Short mmCIF file of C-alpha atoms and ligand atoms in Angstrom, two decimals:
data_model
loop_
_atom_site.label_atom_id
_atom_site.label_comp_id
_atom_site.label_asym_id
_atom_site.label_seq_id
_atom_site.Cartn_x
_atom_site.Cartn_y
_atom_site.Cartn_z
CA MET A 60 -58.86 67.79 -51.10
CA TYR A 61 -55.92 68.35 -53.27
CA PRO A 62 -55.21 66.00 -56.11
CA THR A 63 -52.30 63.71 -55.64
CA PRO A 64 -49.45 65.13 -57.69
CA THR A 65 -48.09 62.97 -60.40
CA PRO A 66 -44.48 62.10 -59.60
CA ARG A 67 -42.14 63.95 -61.86
CA ARG A 68 -39.87 61.89 -63.95
CA ARG A 69 -36.40 63.13 -64.48
CA PRO A 70 -34.96 62.77 -67.92
CA ASN A 71 -32.29 60.13 -68.02
CA CYS A 72 -29.46 62.60 -68.55
CA THR A 73 -26.90 60.55 -66.71
CA ALA A 74 -27.20 57.80 -69.27
CA LEU A 75 -26.12 60.23 -71.98
CA ARG A 76 -23.22 61.82 -70.14
CA ALA A 77 -20.20 60.20 -68.64
CA ARG A 78 -20.13 60.61 -64.88
CA ARG A 79 -17.62 63.12 -63.60
CA THR A 80 -16.64 62.97 -60.01
CA LEU A 81 -15.18 66.03 -58.40
CA ARG A 82 -12.97 65.74 -55.39
CA VAL A 83 -10.31 67.52 -53.43
CA PRO A 84 -7.03 65.62 -53.51
CA ALA A 85 -5.76 64.87 -50.02
CA THR A 86 -2.38 66.42 -50.80
CA SER A 87 -3.75 69.55 -52.45
CA PRO A 88 -2.75 72.73 -50.63
CA SER A 89 -5.29 74.73 -52.63
CA GLN A 90 -8.23 72.41 -51.84
CA VAL A 91 -9.61 73.05 -55.34
CA LEU A 92 -12.15 70.56 -56.64
CA ARG A 93 -10.82 68.70 -59.61
CA SER A 94 -11.94 65.85 -61.80
CA HIS A 95 -9.96 63.08 -63.44
CA SER A 96 -6.92 64.08 -61.45
CA ASN A 97 -5.84 60.61 -60.47
CA GLY A 98 -5.85 57.18 -61.91
CA PRO A 99 -3.61 54.42 -63.12
CA CYS A 100 -1.24 54.75 -66.04
CA PRO A 101 -2.70 52.62 -68.84
CA ARG A 102 0.77 51.32 -69.69
CA CYS A 103 2.25 50.39 -66.30
CA GLY A 104 -0.70 50.47 -63.87
CA HIS A 105 0.90 52.91 -61.44
CA ARG A 106 -0.98 55.86 -60.02
CA ILE A 107 -0.59 59.09 -61.95
CA GLU A 108 -1.90 62.59 -61.43
CA TRP A 109 -3.13 64.85 -64.19
CA HIS A 110 -2.47 68.54 -63.69
CA PRO A 111 -3.14 71.46 -65.99
CA ARG A 112 -0.24 73.66 -66.96
CA ALA A 113 -0.42 77.43 -67.32
CA ASP A 114 -1.23 77.00 -71.03
CA HIS A 115 -4.13 74.67 -70.08
CA SER A 116 -2.46 71.60 -71.54
CA LEU A 117 -2.31 68.59 -69.26
CA LEU A 118 0.74 67.11 -67.64
CA VAL A 119 0.95 63.69 -66.05
CA LEU A 120 3.04 63.71 -62.89
CA HIS A 121 4.26 60.96 -60.62
CA PRO A 122 2.29 61.32 -57.36
CA ALA A 123 5.33 61.46 -55.07
CA GLU A 124 7.72 64.33 -54.52
CA PHE A 125 11.47 63.98 -54.88
CA THR A 126 14.33 65.99 -53.51
CA THR A 127 15.70 68.28 -56.17
CA THR A 128 19.17 66.84 -55.67
CA VAL A 129 18.17 63.57 -57.37
CA VAL A 130 16.22 65.09 -60.28
CA PRO A 131 17.84 66.84 -63.26
CA ALA A 132 16.78 70.49 -63.41
CA ASP A 133 14.91 70.10 -66.71
CA TRP A 134 12.57 67.50 -65.21
CA ARG A 135 11.57 69.38 -62.07
CA TRP A 136 7.97 70.56 -61.71
CA GLU A 137 6.04 72.11 -58.88
CA LEU A 138 2.36 72.61 -58.17
CA SER A 139 0.83 75.94 -57.30
CA CYS A 140 -2.94 76.09 -56.77
CA GLY A 141 -3.24 72.83 -58.68
CA ILE A 142 -1.36 74.20 -61.71
CA ALA A 143 1.91 72.55 -62.75
CA HIS A 144 4.81 74.93 -63.30
CA PRO A 145 8.47 74.30 -64.06
CA HIS A 146 10.30 74.22 -60.75
CA GLY A 147 11.64 77.64 -60.07
CA ASP A 148 11.59 78.31 -56.37
CA ALA A 149 14.09 77.41 -53.72
CA THR A 150 12.14 74.53 -52.21
CA PRO A 151 14.12 71.31 -52.03
CA TRP A 152 11.19 69.24 -53.33
CA CYS A 153 9.82 68.77 -56.82
CA ARG A 154 7.54 66.61 -58.88
CA ILE A 155 8.56 64.65 -61.96
CA PRO A 156 6.63 63.67 -65.12
CA HIS A 157 5.45 60.09 -64.96
CA ALA A 158 6.87 59.28 -68.41
CA ILE A 159 10.38 59.54 -67.00
CA LEU A 160 9.68 56.83 -64.43
CA CYS A 161 7.15 54.76 -66.38
CA PRO A 162 8.60 51.27 -66.81
CA ALA A 163 6.71 50.91 -70.09
CA HIS A 164 9.18 53.32 -71.66
CA THR A 165 12.81 52.77 -72.47
CA PRO A 166 14.81 54.33 -69.63
CA ASP A 167 16.26 57.74 -70.32
CA PRO A 168 20.07 57.81 -70.26
CA HIS A 169 19.95 60.89 -68.00
CA LEU A 170 18.28 59.05 -65.11
CA THR A 171 20.08 59.54 -61.83
CA PRO A 172 20.89 56.44 -59.73
CA HIS A 173 18.03 57.28 -57.35
CA LEU A 174 15.49 57.63 -60.18
CA THR A 175 16.83 54.43 -61.77
CA GLU A 176 16.14 52.62 -58.49
CA VAL A 177 12.62 54.09 -58.26
CA ARG A 178 11.97 53.09 -61.86
CA ARG A 179 13.22 49.56 -61.13
CA HIS A 180 10.77 49.23 -58.20
CA LEU A 181 7.93 50.41 -60.43
CA ALA A 182 8.96 47.89 -63.12
CA VAL A 183 8.84 45.04 -60.61
CA ARG A 184 5.37 46.10 -59.49
CA THR A 185 4.20 46.36 -63.10
CA ARG A 186 5.48 42.83 -63.72
CA ILE A 187 3.47 41.63 -60.71
CA LEU A 188 0.35 43.41 -61.99
CA LEU A 189 0.79 41.80 -65.41
CA ASP A 190 1.49 38.34 -64.01
CA THR A 191 -1.55 38.44 -61.71
CA GLY A 192 -3.85 39.72 -64.46
CA ARG A 193 -4.54 43.03 -62.73
CA LEU A 194 -3.09 44.97 -65.67
CA THR A 195 -3.83 44.33 -69.30
CA PRO A 196 -1.04 45.57 -71.53
CA LEU A 197 -2.05 48.12 -74.14
CA PRO A 198 -1.29 47.52 -77.78
CA PRO A 199 1.79 49.47 -78.92
CA THR A 200 -0.37 51.81 -81.01
CA ALA A 201 -2.57 52.96 -78.10
CA PRO A 202 -2.36 56.68 -77.27
CA CYS A 203 -0.30 57.75 -74.29
CA PRO A 204 -1.11 60.34 -71.65
CA PRO A 205 0.28 63.79 -72.38
CA THR A 206 3.69 64.55 -71.00
CA ALA A 207 5.83 67.58 -70.63
CA ASP A 208 7.86 68.89 -73.50
CA LEU A 209 11.11 67.82 -72.02
CA PRO A 210 14.57 68.56 -73.30
CA HIS A 211 15.47 65.01 -72.30
CA THR A 212 12.47 63.30 -73.83
CA PRO A 213 12.44 59.67 -72.79
CA ALA A 214 13.17 57.31 -75.61
CA THR A 215 10.51 54.85 -76.62
CA ALA A 216 10.71 51.22 -77.50
CA PRO A 217 10.85 50.37 -81.20
CA GLY A 218 7.35 50.38 -82.63
CA ALA A 219 5.88 52.20 -79.64
CA PRO A 220 4.29 55.62 -80.08
CA PRO A 221 6.33 58.56 -78.79
CA CYS A 222 4.90 59.19 -75.33
ZN1 LIG B 170 3.24 54.39 -66.64
#
């Protein structure tokens, strides 16, 4: 007879490390596993997507694409293999940094009428999230997600950090 093996106990490593979930975004053409790529904006509660840039810094993009005709050229981004690049090809679609549309920021004076309307819809939804208690507003000194270095950097409210 063989002795009954003592069950091995795994060290409780998961308690020491934060859990990271990897997944393939449904809209990803590259099908590359990524972590922390989606989530709500801590300021407005809307879904945002984090993408690395070529210099490995992170950029927060609005999850929807826009036609390039309604987005100023300096705000246009595109994704290639999960990496965010300034829009440079001839496709009529682009992505836009979330900070431009985030209703928690003061609207940029360069917003086109279409982007102003999108931003207004997001502001209404943020108001609903706040009124129903599904979004807790951050204090004005809380850090913001990284954004692109934009020529038309969105203005911030007085007392708010520059996001
Ligand atoms: Zn936001």
